[in-house]
Amino acid sequence: MIPRNCWYVAAMAHELLPGALFPRTLLDTPVLLFRRQDGSAAAIEDRCSHRRVALHLGRLVGDHVQCGYHGLEFDGSGTCVRIPNQERIPPKACVRAFALIERDGFLWIWMGDQALADSATVPDYAEICSDAAYVGRRSDAMHVAAPYTYNLENVLDLSHVSYVHRQTVGTPQVAETRPETTVRGDTVVVQRAWERIDAPPVFRRLFGWDQVKRTQTIHFWPGANIRLDITSEPVGNTDPALVRRIRVVGPCTPQTRGSHFKFSTMYRDFAQQDAAITEQLADAFAVTLNEDKVLMEDQWRNACADGPNAPMFDIAVDQAPLATRRILARLAQAEAQ
């Protein structure tokens, strides 16, 4: 149930250093990322076409990846450009290349039919990640030993924050409030709003607010994109300057059937110059992410141990996760036809 004809995050831009080879398995496929001398990024299959040795065991020679076994060299298009002591290079010497676009601090990769890769459809996080109105500590890839759908479901059903994240972002009222879920085409939107709700612990520590007026909106769209928009302000507030906006960018990418990479960062539109607040929020968010990681990995271990016929059922807050599963299944089935 993994659609391939979608843009996924291969890596954060800062993970890919000049002169280095960066291997990562994506959608059960070994991929090698590297930067050319002009700084542009490329992605090719991490296998030499000669004897199937991983290319990341070699080195970068100028703009070419040199196999560490017999010295064959490949450019960013996957073309074999050199075979030592051999003038003729057979066409079958090439390796697969993948469309790769660097945008908003992400390296987006297209793992499916390369003829369908359209740069116009790269997920757009510019209004958060590339706008000075929002600040946050850049994210790193978090490896999670559980299917990527577990992550999507975890974020789409935030009722769990009342129990899992009580020390950071959770309040009791979240679980007690049924969300409004809207499904349009391949998108899912989940909304909650409160005129008065307990302030999350992190906000109490930062602002001294005990109760707030608050909204919470979660957006999903394929391949595995999540955006969470939160507004908070004092109850009865009439000053726009006191409205605090937090936006969480959270795409994830399947590694294998049972593992994924999570790329999540919390951004804010207030106190942009305050580095201490940046670090406090980022540290609290890291605690939250790790709490989710523990539960997702436990869930997957139990699913593997208990088998596919183990009893399980759905509840009211599962509407958005179930809708997302159906969207992904439909897209994957369409590709298989």
mmCIF file with all atom_site columns, C-alpha atoms in Angstrom, residues 64-246:
data_model
loop_
_atom_site.group_PDB
_atom_site.id
_atom_site.type_symbol
_atom_site.label_atom_id
_atom_site.label_alt_id
_atom_site.label_comp_id
_atom_site.label_asym_id
_atom_site.label_entity_id
_atom_site.label_seq_id
_atom_site.pdbx_PDB_ins_code
_atom_site.Cartn_x
_atom_site.Cartn_y
_atom_site.Cartn_z
_atom_site.occupancy
_atom_site.B_iso_or_equiv
_atom_site.pdbx_formal_charge
_atom_site.auth_seq_id
_atom_site.auth_comp_id
_atom_site.auth_asym_id
_atom_site.auth_atom_id
_atom_site.pdbx_PDB_model_num
ATOM 1   C CA . HIS A 1 64  ? 30.875  11.055 -11.119 1.00 0.00 ? 64  HIS A CA 1
ATOM 2   C CA . VAL A 1 65  ? 30.363  8.173  -8.694  1.00 0.00 ? 65  VAL A CA 1
ATOM 3   C CA . GLN A 1 66  ? 33.195  5.698  -8.997  1.00 0.00 ? 66  GLN A CA 1
ATOM 4   C CA . CYS A 1 67  ? 32.431  2.111  -8.050  1.00 0.00 ? 67  CYS A CA 1
ATOM 5   C CA . GLY A 1 68  ? 34.753  0.910  -5.317  1.00 0.00 ? 68  GLY A CA 1
ATOM 6   C CA . TYR A 1 69  ? 35.065  -2.561 -6.864  1.00 0.00 ? 69  TYR A CA 1
ATOM 7   C CA . HIS A 1 70  ? 36.134  -2.172 -10.521 1.00 0.00 ? 70  HIS A CA 1
ATOM 8   C CA . GLY A 1 71  ? 36.193  1.588  -11.008 1.00 0.00 ? 71  GLY A CA 1
ATOM 9   C CA . LEU A 1 72  ? 33.188  2.057  -13.296 1.00 0.00 ? 72  LEU A CA 1
ATOM 10  C CA . GLU A 1 73  ? 31.946  5.649  -13.149 1.00 0.00 ? 73  GLU A CA 1
ATOM 11  C CA . PHE A 1 74  ? 28.366  6.955  -13.326 1.00 0.00 ? 74  PHE A CA 1
ATOM 12  C CA . ASP A 1 75  ? 26.989  10.458 -13.664 1.00 0.00 ? 75  ASP A CA 1
ATOM 13  C CA . GLY A 1 76  ? 23.871  11.920 -12.050 1.00 0.00 ? 76  GLY A CA 1
ATOM 14  C CA . SER A 1 77  ? 21.668  10.627 -14.860 1.00 0.00 ? 77  SER A CA 1
ATOM 15  C CA . GLY A 1 78  ? 22.749  7.052  -14.138 1.00 0.00 ? 78  GLY A CA 1
ATOM 16  C CA . THR A 1 79  ? 24.802  6.854  -17.336 1.00 0.00 ? 79  THR A CA 1
ATOM 17  C CA . CYS A 1 80  ? 28.015  4.864  -17.155 1.00 0.00 ? 80  CYS A CA 1
ATOM 18  C CA . VAL A 1 81  ? 30.642  7.302  -18.445 1.00 0.00 ? 81  VAL A CA 1
ATOM 19  C CA . ARG A 1 82  ? 33.790  5.257  -17.913 1.00 0.00 ? 82  ARG A CA 1
ATOM 20  C CA . ILE A 1 83  ? 34.934  1.649  -17.722 1.00 0.00 ? 83  ILE A CA 1
ATOM 21  C CA . PRO A 1 84  ? 38.664  1.280  -17.044 1.00 0.00 ? 84  PRO A CA 1
ATOM 22  C CA . ASN A 1 85  ? 40.623  -0.184 -19.996 1.00 0.00 ? 85  ASN A CA 1
ATOM 23  C CA . GLN A 1 86  ? 37.493  -0.308 -22.181 1.00 0.00 ? 86  GLN A CA 1
ATOM 24  C CA . GLU A 1 87  ? 36.438  2.210  -24.802 1.00 0.00 ? 87  GLU A CA 1
ATOM 25  C CA . ARG A 1 88  ? 32.998  0.823  -25.610 1.00 0.00 ? 88  ARG A CA 1
ATOM 26  C CA . ILE A 1 89  ? 30.389  1.292  -22.886 1.00 0.00 ? 89  ILE A CA 1
ATOM 27  C CA . PRO A 1 90  ? 27.336  -0.925 -23.435 1.00 0.00 ? 90  PRO A CA 1
ATOM 28  C CA . PRO A 1 91  ? 23.911  0.700  -22.899 1.00 0.00 ? 91  PRO A CA 1
ATOM 29  C CA . LYS A 1 92  ? 23.069  -1.863 -20.215 1.00 0.00 ? 92  LYS A CA 1
ATOM 30  C CA . ALA A 1 93  ? 25.871  -0.458 -18.084 1.00 0.00 ? 93  ALA A CA 1
ATOM 31  C CA . CYS A 1 94  ? 23.634  2.409  -16.956 1.00 0.00 ? 94  CYS A CA 1
ATOM 32  C CA . VAL A 1 95  ? 21.834  2.430  -13.607 1.00 0.00 ? 95  VAL A CA 1
ATOM 33  C CA . ARG A 1 96  ? 18.473  3.906  -12.673 1.00 0.00 ? 96  ARG A CA 1
ATOM 34  C CA . ALA A 1 97  ? 18.282  7.585  -11.869 1.00 0.00 ? 97  ALA A CA 1
ATOM 35  C CA . PHE A 1 98  ? 15.507  9.325  -9.970  1.00 0.00 ? 98  PHE A CA 1
ATOM 36  C CA . ALA A 1 99  ? 14.090  12.816 -10.346 1.00 0.00 ? 99  ALA A CA 1
ATOM 37  C CA . LEU A 1 100 ? 15.315  14.888 -7.398  1.00 0.00 ? 100 LEU A CA 1
ATOM 38  C CA . ILE A 1 101 ? 14.309  18.450 -6.559  1.00 0.00 ? 101 ILE A CA 1
ATOM 39  C CA . GLU A 1 102 ? 15.667  20.584 -3.730  1.00 0.00 ? 102 GLU A CA 1
ATOM 40  C CA . ARG A 1 103 ? 13.043  22.890 -2.260  1.00 0.00 ? 103 ARG A CA 1
ATOM 41  C CA . ASP A 1 104 ? 12.196  24.413 1.147   1.00 0.00 ? 104 ASP A CA 1
ATOM 42  C CA . GLY A 1 105 ? 15.081  22.575 2.803   1.00 0.00 ? 105 GLY A CA 1
ATOM 43  C CA . PHE A 1 106 ? 13.924  19.170 1.524   1.00 0.00 ? 106 PHE A CA 1
ATOM 44  C CA . LEU A 1 107 ? 15.281  16.889 -1.197  1.00 0.00 ? 107 LEU A CA 1
ATOM 45  C CA . TRP A 1 108 ? 12.176  15.546 -2.933  1.00 0.00 ? 108 TRP A CA 1
ATOM 46  C CA . ILE A 1 109 ? 12.487  12.300 -4.887  1.00 0.00 ? 109 ILE A CA 1
ATOM 47  C CA . TRP A 1 110 ? 10.171  10.591 -7.387  1.00 0.00 ? 110 TRP A CA 1
ATOM 48  C CA . MET A 1 111 ? 10.509  6.817  -7.043  1.00 0.00 ? 111 MET A CA 1
ATOM 49  C CA . GLY A 1 112 ? 7.866   5.795  -9.578  1.00 0.00 ? 112 GLY A CA 1
ATOM 50  C CA . ASP A 1 113 ? 7.499   6.208  -13.347 1.00 0.00 ? 113 ASP A CA 1
ATOM 51  C CA . GLN A 1 114 ? 10.086  8.883  -14.156 1.00 0.00 ? 114 GLN A CA 1
ATOM 52  C CA . ALA A 1 115 ? 8.066   10.077 -17.146 1.00 0.00 ? 115 ALA A CA 1
ATOM 53  C CA . LEU A 1 116 ? 5.359   11.207 -14.701 1.00 0.00 ? 116 LEU A CA 1
ATOM 54  C CA . ALA A 1 117 ? 7.656   13.259 -12.449 1.00 0.00 ? 117 ALA A CA 1
ATOM 55  C CA . ASP A 1 118 ? 6.364   16.842 -12.591 1.00 0.00 ? 118 ASP A CA 1
ATOM 56  C CA . SER A 1 119 ? 8.206   19.529 -10.639 1.00 0.00 ? 119 SER A CA 1
ATOM 57  C CA . ALA A 1 120 ? 4.964   21.517 -10.440 1.00 0.00 ? 120 ALA A CA 1
ATOM 58  C CA . THR A 1 121 ? 3.510   18.900 -8.100  1.00 0.00 ? 121 THR A CA 1
ATOM 59  C CA . VAL A 1 122 ? 6.322   18.964 -5.527  1.00 0.00 ? 122 VAL A CA 1
ATOM 60  C CA . PRO A 1 123 ? 4.660   19.514 -2.113  1.00 0.00 ? 123 PRO A CA 1
ATOM 61  C CA . ASP A 1 124 ? 4.668   23.193 -1.224  1.00 0.00 ? 124 ASP A CA 1
ATOM 62  C CA . TYR A 1 125 ? 5.867   24.123 2.264   1.00 0.00 ? 125 TYR A CA 1
ATOM 63  C CA . ALA A 1 126 ? 7.314   27.476 1.177   1.00 0.00 ? 126 ALA A CA 1
ATOM 64  C CA . GLU A 1 127 ? 4.945   29.602 3.260   1.00 0.00 ? 127 GLU A CA 1
ATOM 65  C CA . ILE A 1 128 ? 6.383   27.988 6.372   1.00 0.00 ? 128 ILE A CA 1
ATOM 66  C CA . CYS A 1 129 ? 9.878   26.705 5.610   1.00 0.00 ? 129 CYS A CA 1
ATOM 67  C CA . SER A 1 130 ? 11.001  29.498 3.274   1.00 0.00 ? 130 SER A CA 1
ATOM 68  C CA . ASP A 1 131 ? 9.226   32.503 4.802   1.00 0.00 ? 131 ASP A CA 1
ATOM 69  C CA . ALA A 1 132 ? 10.888  34.774 7.366   1.00 0.00 ? 132 ALA A CA 1
ATOM 70  C CA . ALA A 1 133 ? 7.529   35.061 9.160   1.00 0.00 ? 133 ALA A CA 1
ATOM 71  C CA . TYR A 1 134 ? 8.125   31.586 10.622  1.00 0.00 ? 134 TYR A CA 1
ATOM 72  C CA . VAL A 1 135 ? 11.160  30.315 12.491  1.00 0.00 ? 135 VAL A CA 1
ATOM 73  C CA . GLY A 1 136 ? 12.168  26.959 13.915  1.00 0.00 ? 136 GLY A CA 1
ATOM 74  C CA . ARG A 1 137 ? 15.118  24.631 14.329  1.00 0.00 ? 137 ARG A CA 1
ATOM 75  C CA . ARG A 1 138 ? 15.614  22.598 11.166  1.00 0.00 ? 138 ARG A CA 1
ATOM 76  C CA . SER A 1 139 ? 14.609  18.982 11.345  1.00 0.00 ? 139 SER A CA 1
ATOM 77  C CA . ASP A 1 140 ? 16.700  15.861 11.018  1.00 0.00 ? 140 ASP A CA 1
ATOM 78  C CA . ALA A 1 141 ? 15.524  12.505 9.752   1.00 0.00 ? 141 ALA A CA 1
ATOM 79  C CA . MET A 1 142 ? 14.057  10.334 12.506  1.00 0.00 ? 142 MET A CA 1
ATOM 80  C CA . HIS A 1 143 ? 14.151  6.622  11.764  1.00 0.00 ? 143 HIS A CA 1
ATOM 81  C CA . VAL A 1 144 ? 11.073  4.752  12.999  1.00 0.00 ? 144 VAL A CA 1
ATOM 82  C CA . ALA A 1 145 ? 10.866  0.945  12.944  1.00 0.00 ? 145 ALA A CA 1
ATOM 83  C CA . ALA A 1 146 ? 7.201   0.901  11.944  1.00 0.00 ? 146 ALA A CA 1
ATOM 84  C CA . PRO A 1 147 ? 5.225   1.407  8.701   1.00 0.00 ? 147 PRO A CA 1
ATOM 85  C CA . TYR A 1 148 ? 4.847   4.986  7.498   1.00 0.00 ? 148 TYR A CA 1
ATOM 86  C CA . THR A 1 149 ? 1.063   4.676  7.732   1.00 0.00 ? 149 THR A CA 1
ATOM 87  C CA . TYR A 1 150 ? 1.436   4.430  11.506  1.00 0.00 ? 150 TYR A CA 1
ATOM 88  C CA . ASN A 1 151 ? 2.953   7.894  11.486  1.00 0.00 ? 151 ASN A CA 1
ATOM 89  C CA . LEU A 1 152 ? 0.199   9.338  9.308   1.00 0.00 ? 152 LEU A CA 1
ATOM 90  C CA . GLU A 1 153 ? -2.459  7.863  11.575  1.00 0.00 ? 153 GLU A CA 1
ATOM 91  C CA . ASN A 1 154 ? -0.637  9.064  14.677  1.00 0.00 ? 154 ASN A CA 1
ATOM 92  C CA . VAL A 1 155 ? -0.747  12.686 13.531  1.00 0.00 ? 155 VAL A CA 1
ATOM 93  C CA . LEU A 1 156 ? -4.214  12.586 12.000  1.00 0.00 ? 156 LEU A CA 1
ATOM 94  C CA . ASP A 1 157 ? -5.646  11.346 15.302  1.00 0.00 ? 157 ASP A CA 1
ATOM 95  C CA . LEU A 1 158 ? -4.326  13.807 17.866  1.00 0.00 ? 158 LEU A CA 1
ATOM 96  C CA . SER A 1 159 ? -6.640  12.586 20.611  1.00 0.00 ? 159 SER A CA 1
ATOM 97  C CA . HIS A 1 160 ? -3.591  10.645 21.813  1.00 0.00 ? 160 HIS A CA 1
ATOM 98  C CA . VAL A 1 161 ? -1.833  13.854 22.923  1.00 0.00 ? 161 VAL A CA 1
ATOM 99  C CA . SER A 1 162 ? -4.042  13.917 26.022  1.00 0.00 ? 162 SER A CA 1
ATOM 100 C CA . TYR A 1 163 ? -2.347  10.739 27.233  1.00 0.00 ? 163 TYR A CA 1
ATOM 101 C CA . VAL A 1 164 ? 1.014   10.431 25.477  1.00 0.00 ? 164 VAL A CA 1
ATOM 102 C CA . HIS A 1 165 ? 2.209   14.051 25.576  1.00 0.00 ? 165 HIS A CA 1
ATOM 103 C CA . ARG A 1 166 ? 0.922   15.301 28.909  1.00 0.00 ? 166 ARG A CA 1
ATOM 104 C CA . GLN A 1 167 ? 4.231   17.024 29.719  1.00 0.00 ? 167 GLN A CA 1
ATOM 105 C CA . THR A 1 168 ? 4.522   18.961 26.440  1.00 0.00 ? 168 THR A CA 1
ATOM 106 C CA . VAL A 1 169 ? 1.540   19.565 24.128  1.00 0.00 ? 169 VAL A CA 1
ATOM 107 C CA . GLY A 1 170 ? -1.278  17.456 25.576  1.00 0.00 ? 170 GLY A CA 1
ATOM 108 C CA . THR A 1 171 ? -4.376  18.667 27.414  1.00 0.00 ? 171 THR A CA 1
ATOM 109 C CA . PRO A 1 172 ? -7.357  16.567 28.582  1.00 0.00 ? 172 PRO A CA 1
ATOM 110 C CA . GLN A 1 173 ? -9.899  18.379 26.393  1.00 0.00 ? 173 GLN A CA 1
ATOM 111 C CA . VAL A 1 174 ? -8.337  17.238 23.107  1.00 0.00 ? 174 VAL A CA 1
ATOM 112 C CA . ALA A 1 175 ? -9.360  13.615 23.579  1.00 0.00 ? 175 ALA A CA 1
ATOM 113 C CA . GLU A 1 176 ? -12.814 14.671 24.780  1.00 0.00 ? 176 GLU A CA 1
ATOM 114 C CA . THR A 1 177 ? -13.507 16.761 21.645  1.00 0.00 ? 177 THR A CA 1
ATOM 115 C CA . ARG A 1 178 ? -14.627 14.926 18.518  1.00 0.00 ? 178 ARG A CA 1
ATOM 116 C CA . PRO A 1 179 ? -12.955 16.444 15.451  1.00 0.00 ? 179 PRO A CA 1
ATOM 117 C CA . GLU A 1 180 ? -14.579 17.527 12.207  1.00 0.00 ? 180 GLU A CA 1
ATOM 118 C CA . THR A 1 181 ? -13.106 15.470 9.357   1.00 0.00 ? 181 THR A CA 1
ATOM 119 C CA . THR A 1 182 ? -13.332 16.496 5.709   1.00 0.00 ? 182 THR A CA 1
ATOM 120 C CA . VAL A 1 183 ? -12.254 14.267 2.812   1.00 0.00 ? 183 VAL A CA 1
ATOM 121 C CA . ARG A 1 184 ? -11.958 15.822 -0.635  1.00 0.00 ? 184 ARG A CA 1
ATOM 122 C CA . GLY A 1 185 ? -10.353 13.760 -3.384  1.00 0.00 ? 185 GLY A CA 1
ATOM 123 C CA . ASP A 1 186 ? -6.923  12.751 -2.134  1.00 0.00 ? 186 ASP A CA 1
ATOM 124 C CA . THR A 1 187 ? -6.849  15.159 0.813   1.00 0.00 ? 187 THR A CA 1
ATOM 125 C CA . VAL A 1 188 ? -7.969  14.828 4.430   1.00 0.00 ? 188 VAL A CA 1
ATOM 126 C CA . VAL A 1 189 ? -8.486  17.743 6.826   1.00 0.00 ? 189 VAL A CA 1
ATOM 127 C CA . VAL A 1 190 ? -9.135  17.324 10.560  1.00 0.00 ? 190 VAL A CA 1
ATOM 128 C CA . GLN A 1 191 ? -10.248 20.300 12.671  1.00 0.00 ? 191 GLN A CA 1
ATOM 129 C CA . ARG A 1 192 ? -10.898 21.050 16.328  1.00 0.00 ? 192 ARG A CA 1
ATOM 130 C CA . ALA A 1 193 ? -11.638 24.429 17.938  1.00 0.00 ? 193 ALA A CA 1
ATOM 131 C CA . TRP A 1 194 ? -12.164 25.576 21.523  1.00 0.00 ? 194 TRP A CA 1
ATOM 132 C CA . GLU A 1 195 ? -13.252 28.904 22.986  1.00 0.00 ? 195 GLU A CA 1
ATOM 133 C CA . ARG A 1 196 ? -11.649 27.861 26.267  1.00 0.00 ? 196 ARG A CA 1
ATOM 134 C CA . ILE A 1 197 ? -9.202  25.021 26.841  1.00 0.00 ? 197 ILE A CA 1
ATOM 135 C CA . ASP A 1 198 ? -6.290  24.314 29.154  1.00 0.00 ? 198 ASP A CA 1
ATOM 136 C CA . ALA A 1 199 ? -3.042  25.671 27.747  1.00 0.00 ? 199 ALA A CA 1
ATOM 137 C CA . PRO A 1 200 ? -0.505  22.965 26.839  1.00 0.00 ? 200 PRO A CA 1
ATOM 138 C CA . PRO A 1 201 ? 2.316   22.640 29.387  1.00 0.00 ? 201 PRO A CA 1
ATOM 139 C CA . VAL A 1 202 ? 4.875   24.102 26.990  1.00 0.00 ? 202 VAL A CA 1
ATOM 140 C CA . PHE A 1 203 ? 2.746   27.257 26.579  1.00 0.00 ? 203 PHE A CA 1
ATOM 141 C CA . ARG A 1 204 ? 2.226   27.551 30.309  1.00 0.00 ? 204 ARG A CA 1
ATOM 142 C CA . ARG A 1 205 ? 5.968   27.542 30.774  1.00 0.00 ? 205 ARG A CA 1
ATOM 143 C CA . LEU A 1 206 ? 6.628   30.060 28.007  1.00 0.00 ? 206 LEU A CA 1
ATOM 144 C CA . PHE A 1 207 ? 3.762   32.528 28.476  1.00 0.00 ? 207 PHE A CA 1
ATOM 145 C CA . GLY A 1 208 ? 2.155   31.823 31.819  1.00 0.00 ? 208 GLY A CA 1
ATOM 146 C CA . TRP A 1 209 ? -1.214  31.132 30.177  1.00 0.00 ? 209 TRP A CA 1
ATOM 147 C CA . ASP A 1 210 ? -3.478  28.737 32.089  1.00 0.00 ? 210 ASP A CA 1
ATOM 148 C CA . GLN A 1 211 ? -6.314  28.659 29.569  1.00 0.00 ? 211 GLN A CA 1
ATOM 149 C CA . VAL A 1 212 ? -6.508  29.693 25.917  1.00 0.00 ? 212 VAL A CA 1
ATOM 150 C CA . LYS A 1 213 ? -8.740  29.972 22.908  1.00 0.00 ? 213 LYS A CA 1
ATOM 151 C CA . ARG A 1 214 ? -7.345  27.452 20.461  1.00 0.00 ? 214 ARG A CA 1
ATOM 152 C CA . THR A 1 215 ? -7.717  25.907 17.000  1.00 0.00 ? 215 THR A CA 1
ATOM 153 C CA . GLN A 1 216 ? -6.080  22.785 15.583  1.00 0.00 ? 216 GLN A CA 1
ATOM 154 C CA . THR A 1 217 ? -6.118  21.840 11.884  1.00 0.00 ? 217 THR A CA 1
ATOM 155 C CA . ILE A 1 218 ? -4.338  18.837 10.348  1.00 0.00 ? 218 ILE A CA 1
ATOM 156 C CA . HIS A 1 219 ? -3.839  18.437 6.593   1.00 0.00 ? 219 HIS A CA 1
ATOM 157 C CA . PHE A 1 220 ? -2.873  15.228 4.752   1.00 0.00 ? 220 PHE A CA 1
ATOM 158 C CA . TRP A 1 221 ? -2.122  14.774 1.066   1.00 0.00 ? 221 TRP A CA 1
ATOM 159 C CA . PRO A 1 222 ? -0.162  12.102 -0.891  1.00 0.00 ? 222 PRO A CA 1
ATOM 160 C CA . GLY A 1 223 ? 2.457   10.758 -0.884  1.00 0.00 ? 223 GLY A CA 1
ATOM 161 C CA . ALA A 1 224 ? 2.896   11.130 2.894   1.00 0.00 ? 224 ALA A CA 1
ATOM 162 C CA . ASN A 1 225 ? 2.532   14.812 3.676   1.00 0.00 ? 225 ASN A CA 1
ATOM 163 C CA . ILE A 1 226 ? 1.269   16.205 6.954   1.00 0.00 ? 226 ILE A CA 1
ATOM 164 C CA . ARG A 1 227 ? 0.881   19.818 8.056   1.00 0.00 ? 227 ARG A CA 1
ATOM 165 C CA . LEU A 1 228 ? -0.479  20.821 11.453  1.00 0.00 ? 228 LEU A CA 1
ATOM 166 C CA . ASP A 1 229 ? -1.675  24.403 12.064  1.00 0.00 ? 229 ASP A CA 1
ATOM 167 C CA . ILE A 1 230 ? -2.340  25.569 15.623  1.00 0.00 ? 230 ILE A CA 1
ATOM 168 C CA . THR A 1 231 ? -3.453  28.960 16.920  1.00 0.00 ? 231 THR A CA 1
ATOM 169 C CA . SER A 1 232 ? -3.538  29.914 20.596  1.00 0.00 ? 232 SER A CA 1
ATOM 170 C CA . GLU A 1 233 ? -4.434  33.159 22.362  1.00 0.00 ? 233 GLU A CA 1
ATOM 171 C CA . PRO A 1 234 ? -5.665  34.248 25.784  1.00 0.00 ? 234 PRO A CA 1
ATOM 172 C CA . VAL A 1 235 ? -9.376  33.693 26.396  1.00 0.00 ? 235 VAL A CA 1
ATOM 173 C CA . GLY A 1 236 ? -11.264 36.867 25.449  1.00 0.00 ? 236 GLY A CA 1
ATOM 174 C CA . ASN A 1 237 ? -8.256  38.301 23.639  1.00 0.00 ? 237 ASN A CA 1
ATOM 175 C CA . THR A 1 238 ? -8.830  41.281 21.288  1.00 0.00 ? 238 THR A CA 1
ATOM 176 C CA . ASP A 1 239 ? -5.170  41.976 20.451  1.00 0.00 ? 239 ASP A CA 1
ATOM 177 C CA . PRO A 1 240 ? -4.009  40.279 17.196  1.00 0.00 ? 240 PRO A CA 1
ATOM 178 C CA . ALA A 1 241 ? -0.424  40.544 18.432  1.00 0.00 ? 241 ALA A CA 1
ATOM 179 C CA . LEU A 1 242 ? -1.192  37.995 21.162  1.00 0.00 ? 242 LEU A CA 1
ATOM 180 C CA . VAL A 1 243 ? -2.303  35.285 18.725  1.00 0.00 ? 243 VAL A CA 1
ATOM 181 C CA . ARG A 1 244 ? 0.389   32.612 18.634  1.00 0.00 ? 244 ARG A CA 1
ATOM 182 C CA . ARG A 1 245 ? 0.633   30.469 15.495  1.00 0.00 ? 245 ARG A CA 1
ATOM 183 C CA . ILE A 1 246 ? 2.514   27.195 15.470  1.00 0.00 ? 246 ILE A CA 1
#
